[in-house]
mmCIF file of C-alpha atoms in Angstrom:
data_model
loop_
_atom_site.group_PDB
_atom_site.id
_atom_site.type_symbol
_atom_site.label_atom_id
_atom_site.label_comp_id
_atom_site.label_asym_id
_atom_site.label_seq_id
_atom_site.Cartn_x
_atom_site.Cartn_y
_atom_site.Cartn_z
ATOM 1 C CA MET A 28 141.088 74.613 89.447
ATOM 2 C CA ARG A 29 137.429 74.629 88.353
ATOM 3 C CA GLU A 30 136.735 71.371 90.218
ATOM 4 C CA GLU A 31 138.157 72.909 93.378
ATOM 5 C CA GLN A 32 135.924 75.984 92.981
ATOM 6 C CA ARG A 33 132.839 73.788 92.606
ATOM 7 C CA THR A 34 133.541 71.801 95.773
ATOM 8 C CA LYS A 35 134.215 74.869 97.955
ATOM 9 C CA PRO A 36 130.540 75.945 98.208
ATOM 10 C CA ALA A 37 129.548 72.357 99.021
ATOM 11 C CA LYS A 38 132.223 72.199 101.711
ATOM 12 C CA ARG A 39 131.044 75.500 103.179
ATOM 13 C CA LEU A 40 127.445 74.315 103.111
ATOM 14 C CA LEU A 41 128.219 71.055 104.928
ATOM 15 C CA TRP A 42 130.926 72.335 107.268
ATOM 16 C CA ARG A 43 129.076 71.298 110.409
ATOM 17 C CA TRP A 44 129.111 67.623 109.386
ATOM 18 C CA ARG A 45 132.776 67.450 108.345
ATOM 19 C CA SER A 46 135.244 65.978 110.781
ATOM 20 C CA ASN A 47 137.182 68.873 112.224
ATOM 21 C CA SER A 48 139.237 69.358 115.368
ATOM 22 C CA LEU A 49 137.489 72.701 115.974
ATOM 23 C CA ARG A 50 133.996 71.252 115.620
ATOM 24 C CA ARG A 51 132.118 71.144 118.903
ATOM 25 C CA HIS A 52 129.204 68.989 119.965
ATOM 26 C CA ASP A 53 126.966 72.077 119.841
ATOM 27 C CA ASP A 54 127.878 72.557 116.156
ATOM 28 C CA ILE A 55 126.567 69.087 115.369
ATOM 29 C CA VAL A 56 123.397 69.713 117.400
ATOM 30 C CA GLU A 57 122.889 72.993 115.561
ATOM 31 C CA ALA A 58 123.365 71.341 112.165
ATOM 32 C CA TRP A 59 120.784 68.681 112.941
ATOM 33 C CA THR A 60 118.438 71.319 114.371
ATOM 34 C CA VAL A 61 118.609 73.362 111.166
ATOM 35 C CA LEU A 62 118.015 70.270 109.044
ATOM 36 C CA ALA A 63 115.114 69.124 111.245
ATOM 37 C CA VAL A 64 113.481 72.573 111.263
ATOM 38 C CA TRP A 65 113.520 72.912 107.471
ATOM 39 C CA THR A 66 112.338 69.338 107.003
ATOM 40 C CA VAL A 67 109.452 69.864 109.433
ATOM 41 C CA ILE A 68 108.578 73.181 107.753
ATOM 42 C CA ALA A 69 108.558 71.594 104.295
ATOM 43 C CA LEU A 70 106.733 68.363 105.149
ATOM 44 C CA GLY A 71 104.697 69.429 108.173
ATOM 45 C CA GLY A 72 103.717 72.776 106.662
ATOM 46 C CA THR A 73 102.499 71.047 103.520
ATOM 47 C CA LEU A 74 100.537 68.500 105.544
ATOM 48 C CA VAL A 75 98.992 71.146 107.815
ATOM 49 C CA GLY A 76 98.074 73.292 104.814
ATOM 50 C CA VAL A 77 96.454 70.444 102.911
ATOM 51 C CA LEU A 78 94.523 69.157 105.940
ATOM 52 C CA THR A 79 93.290 72.658 106.799
ATOM 53 C CA ALA A 80 92.194 73.320 103.223
ATOM 54 C CA GLU A 81 90.362 69.983 103.049
ATOM 55 C CA ALA A 82 88.638 70.542 106.402
ATOM 56 C CA ALA A 83 87.538 74.035 105.348
ATOM 57 C CA ASP A 84 86.303 72.788 101.983
ATOM 58 C CA ASP A 85 84.335 69.980 103.700
ATOM 59 C CA SER A 86 82.805 72.510 106.097
ATOM 60 C CA PHE A 87 81.758 74.777 103.225
ATOM 61 C CA ALA A 88 80.306 71.796 101.341
ATOM 62 C CA GLN A 89 78.324 70.820 104.437
ATOM 63 C CA GLN A 90 76.962 74.376 104.663
ATOM 64 C CA ARG A 91 75.881 74.223 101.022
ATOM 65 C CA GLY A 92 74.076 70.947 101.752
ATOM 66 C CA GLU A 93 72.331 72.235 104.890
ATOM 67 C CA ARG A 94 71.167 75.605 103.552
ATOM 68 C CA HIS A 95 68.389 76.116 101.057
ATOM 69 C CA ALA A 96 66.801 79.102 99.356
ATOM 70 C CA VAL A 97 63.143 80.090 99.607
ATOM 71 C CA ARG A 98 61.218 82.976 98.105
ATOM 72 C CA GLY A 99 60.339 85.793 100.466
ATOM 73 C CA VAL A 100 58.871 89.273 100.406
ATOM 74 C CA LEU A 101 60.683 92.397 101.517
ATOM 75 C CA VAL A 102 58.739 94.058 104.358
ATOM 76 C CA GLU A 103 60.671 97.359 104.324
ATOM 77 C CA SER A 104 62.289 99.340 101.540
ATOM 78 C CA THR A 105 66.048 99.374 101.118
ATOM 79 C CA THR A 106 66.163 102.315 98.708
ATOM 80 C CA ASP A 107 67.022 104.947 101.324
ATOM 81 C CA THR A 108 69.146 103.106 103.862
ATOM 82 C CA GLY A 109 71.747 105.842 104.108
ATOM 83 C CA LEU A 110 74.464 103.205 103.851
ATOM 84 C CA ALA A 111 74.537 102.375 100.157
ATOM 85 C CA GLY A 112 77.575 103.802 98.438
ATOM 86 C CA LYS A 113 78.991 105.384 101.618
ATOM 87 C CA GLY A 114 82.064 103.328 102.329
ATOM 88 C CA THR A 115 80.294 99.977 102.474
ATOM 89 C CA MET A 116 81.980 96.969 100.908
ATOM 90 C CA THR A 117 78.785 95.588 99.348
ATOM 91 C CA ASP A 118 75.394 96.669 98.109
ATOM 92 C CA ARG A 119 73.627 94.594 100.734
ATOM 93 C CA VAL A 120 71.950 95.697 103.950
ATOM 94 C CA ARG A 121 69.939 94.023 106.687
ATOM 95 C CA ALA A 122 66.199 94.343 106.197
ATOM 96 C CA LYS A 123 63.024 92.675 107.420
ATOM 97 C CA VAL A 124 61.622 89.925 105.172
ATOM 98 C CA ARG A 125 58.640 87.589 105.332
ATOM 99 C CA TRP A 126 58.472 84.025 103.991
ATOM 100 C CA THR A 127 56.387 80.884 104.294
ATOM 101 C CA ALA A 128 57.949 77.996 106.205
ATOM 102 C CA SER A 129 57.775 74.374 105.009
ATOM 103 C CA ASP A 130 54.893 73.729 107.460
ATOM 104 C CA GLY A 131 52.886 76.577 105.848
ATOM 105 C CA SER A 132 53.285 79.081 108.681
ATOM 106 C CA ALA A 133 54.262 82.699 107.975
ATOM 107 C CA ARG A 134 57.656 83.719 109.312
ATOM 108 C CA SER A 135 59.606 86.977 109.370
ATOM 109 C CA GLY A 136 63.094 88.076 110.284
ATOM 110 C CA ARG A 137 66.013 90.267 109.281
ATOM 111 C CA THR A 138 68.547 89.193 106.697
ATOM 112 C CA LEU A 139 70.894 90.670 104.114
ATOM 113 C CA VAL A 140 69.219 91.847 100.917
ATOM 114 C CA ASN A 141 70.289 93.999 97.981
ATOM 115 C CA THR A 142 69.848 97.742 98.324
ATOM 116 C CA GLY A 143 67.582 99.690 96.037
ATOM 117 C CA GLN A 144 64.454 97.582 96.558
ATOM 118 C CA THR A 145 61.017 98.654 97.702
ATOM 119 C CA ALA A 146 58.748 96.987 100.234
ATOM 120 C CA GLY A 147 56.841 94.123 98.621
ATOM 121 C CA SER A 148 59.718 93.120 96.333
ATOM 122 C CA LYS A 149 60.402 89.410 95.934
ATOM 123 C CA VAL A 150 63.716 88.345 97.482
ATOM 124 C CA THR A 151 65.566 85.103 98.025
ATOM 125 C CA VAL A 152 66.220 84.197 101.652
ATOM 126 C CA TRP A 153 68.412 81.377 102.907
ATOM 127 C CA LEU A 154 67.394 79.002 105.676
ATOM 128 C CA ASP A 155 69.388 76.399 107.577
ATOM 129 C CA ASP A 156 68.135 72.863 108.205
ATOM 130 C CA ARG A 157 66.175 74.104 111.282
ATOM 131 C CA GLY A 158 64.330 76.735 109.222
ATOM 132 C CA GLN A 159 66.267 79.680 110.705
ATOM 133 C CA LEU A 160 67.518 82.585 108.591
ATOM 134 C CA THR A 161 71.168 82.305 107.663
ATOM 135 C CA ARG A 162 73.650 83.681 105.159
ATOM 136 C CA GLU A 163 73.836 82.469 101.607
ATOM 137 C CA PRO A 164 76.398 79.649 101.382
ATOM 138 C CA GLN A 165 79.530 80.170 99.366
ATOM 139 C CA THR A 166 79.666 78.840 95.854
ATOM 140 C CA ALA A 167 82.014 75.931 95.188
ATOM 141 C CA GLY A 168 84.512 78.325 93.577
ATOM 142 C CA GLU A 169 84.413 80.804 96.482
ATOM 143 C CA ALA A 170 84.733 77.948 98.963
ATOM 144 C CA ALA A 171 87.730 76.489 97.117
ATOM 145 C CA LEU A 172 89.449 79.876 97.090
ATOM 146 C CA GLU A 173 88.816 80.486 100.791
ATOM 147 C CA ALA A 174 89.922 76.938 101.647
ATOM 148 C CA ALA A 175 93.166 77.534 99.719
ATOM 149 C CA VAL A 176 93.747 80.821 101.564
ATOM 150 C CA LEU A 177 93.076 79.157 104.930
ATOM 151 C CA GLY A 178 95.373 76.252 104.067
ATOM 152 C CA THR A 179 98.150 78.616 102.991
ATOM 153 C CA GLY A 180 97.719 80.632 106.174
ATOM 154 C CA ALA A 181 97.842 77.512 108.341
ATOM 155 C CA ALA A 182 100.979 76.289 106.562
ATOM 156 C CA ALA A 183 102.627 79.700 106.978
ATOM 157 C CA ALA A 184 101.685 79.864 110.674
ATOM 158 C CA PHE A 185 103.018 76.345 111.245
ATOM 159 C CA GLY A 186 106.225 77.247 109.408
ATOM 160 C CA CYS A 187 106.687 80.417 111.474
ATOM 161 C CA LEU A 188 106.160 78.542 114.746
ATOM 162 C CA THR A 189 108.602 75.821 113.721
ATOM 163 C CA TYR A 190 111.181 78.361 112.542
ATOM 164 C CA GLY A 191 110.764 80.290 115.796
ATOM 165 C CA ALA A 192 111.320 77.120 117.830
ATOM 166 C CA GLY A 193 114.461 76.408 115.801
ATOM 167 C CA ARG A 194 115.725 79.949 116.399
ATOM 168 C CA VAL A 195 115.199 79.518 120.152
ATOM 169 C CA VAL A 196 117.232 76.286 120.108
ATOM 170 C CA ARG A 197 120.012 77.970 118.109
ATOM 171 C CA TRP A 198 119.972 80.975 120.473
ATOM 172 C CA ARG A 199 120.396 78.631 123.461
ATOM 173 C CA LEU A 200 123.279 76.897 121.693
ATOM 174 C CA ASP A 201 124.899 80.291 121.034
ATOM 175 C CA GLN A 202 124.514 81.194 124.716
ATOM 176 C CA ARG A 203 126.195 77.936 125.715
ATOM 177 C CA ARG A 204 129.054 78.598 123.281
ATOM 178 C CA TYR A 205 129.523 82.158 124.614
ATOM 179 C CA ASP A 206 129.638 80.806 128.163
ATOM 180 C CA GLN A 207 132.118 78.113 127.129
ATOM 181 C CA TRP A 208 134.316 80.659 125.318
ATOM 182 C CA GLY A 209 134.202 82.883 128.411
ATOM 183 C CA ARG A 210 135.340 80.029 130.668
ATOM 184 C CA GLU A 211 138.098 79.065 128.230
ATOM 185 C CA TRP A 212 139.272 82.668 127.962
ATOM 186 C CA GLU A 213 139.433 82.944 131.752
ATOM 187 C CA GLN A 214 141.922 80.052 131.665
ATOM 188 C CA THR A 215 143.840 81.121 128.540
ATOM 189 C CA GLY A 216 143.747 84.922 128.853
ATOM 190 C CA PRO A 217 146.268 85.226 131.716
ATOM 191 C CA GLN A 218 148.772 83.080 129.767
ATOM 192 C CA TRP A 219 148.505 85.372 126.726
ATOM 193 C CA ARG A 220 148.964 88.489 128.863
ATOM 194 C CA ARG A 221 152.184 87.096 130.362
ATOM 195 C CA LYS A 222 153.574 86.389 126.877
ATOM 196 C CA THR A 223 152.729 89.863 125.499
ATOM 197 C CA THR A 224 154.082 91.904 128.487
#
């Protein structure tokens, strides 16, 4: 009795592959579609996630290599910006700074600096490999976290697209079955009505 109970769930799970006089070709196609969709989600989603995370991490590493910090001087005060503490996510605002380029020329521009500083304060500014102002690159830890989030998002998006494609195939198979049942009922229905009247 217990052996029979254990095999029933397995039989229900694999019913589309069992030989059965009621099994249709569409049932087999649906079974293989379901198997293919979940295999592609598991393997393809993992691959897409890993490749996306690696590409993002490489991009962040390249940014860290291309950007460098130089000392600058704050040209305008950031003590009374009107933005600090009023719904902003950070304590940083855009302000004008001045720095000396590698060729010795004086440069100025606007970049993000901490609030609460007065004009003339020393600040760190970040330059790209062309000497243009840019944002501070992410640390290795921040980059790894963002790469993991991007990889997870890419894997989830790939999985959703694959699952959606599988649902469309199954919907089309259901439509074909409904049409087939309708045609069969048109042939069988009149015979049943004659027997019941």
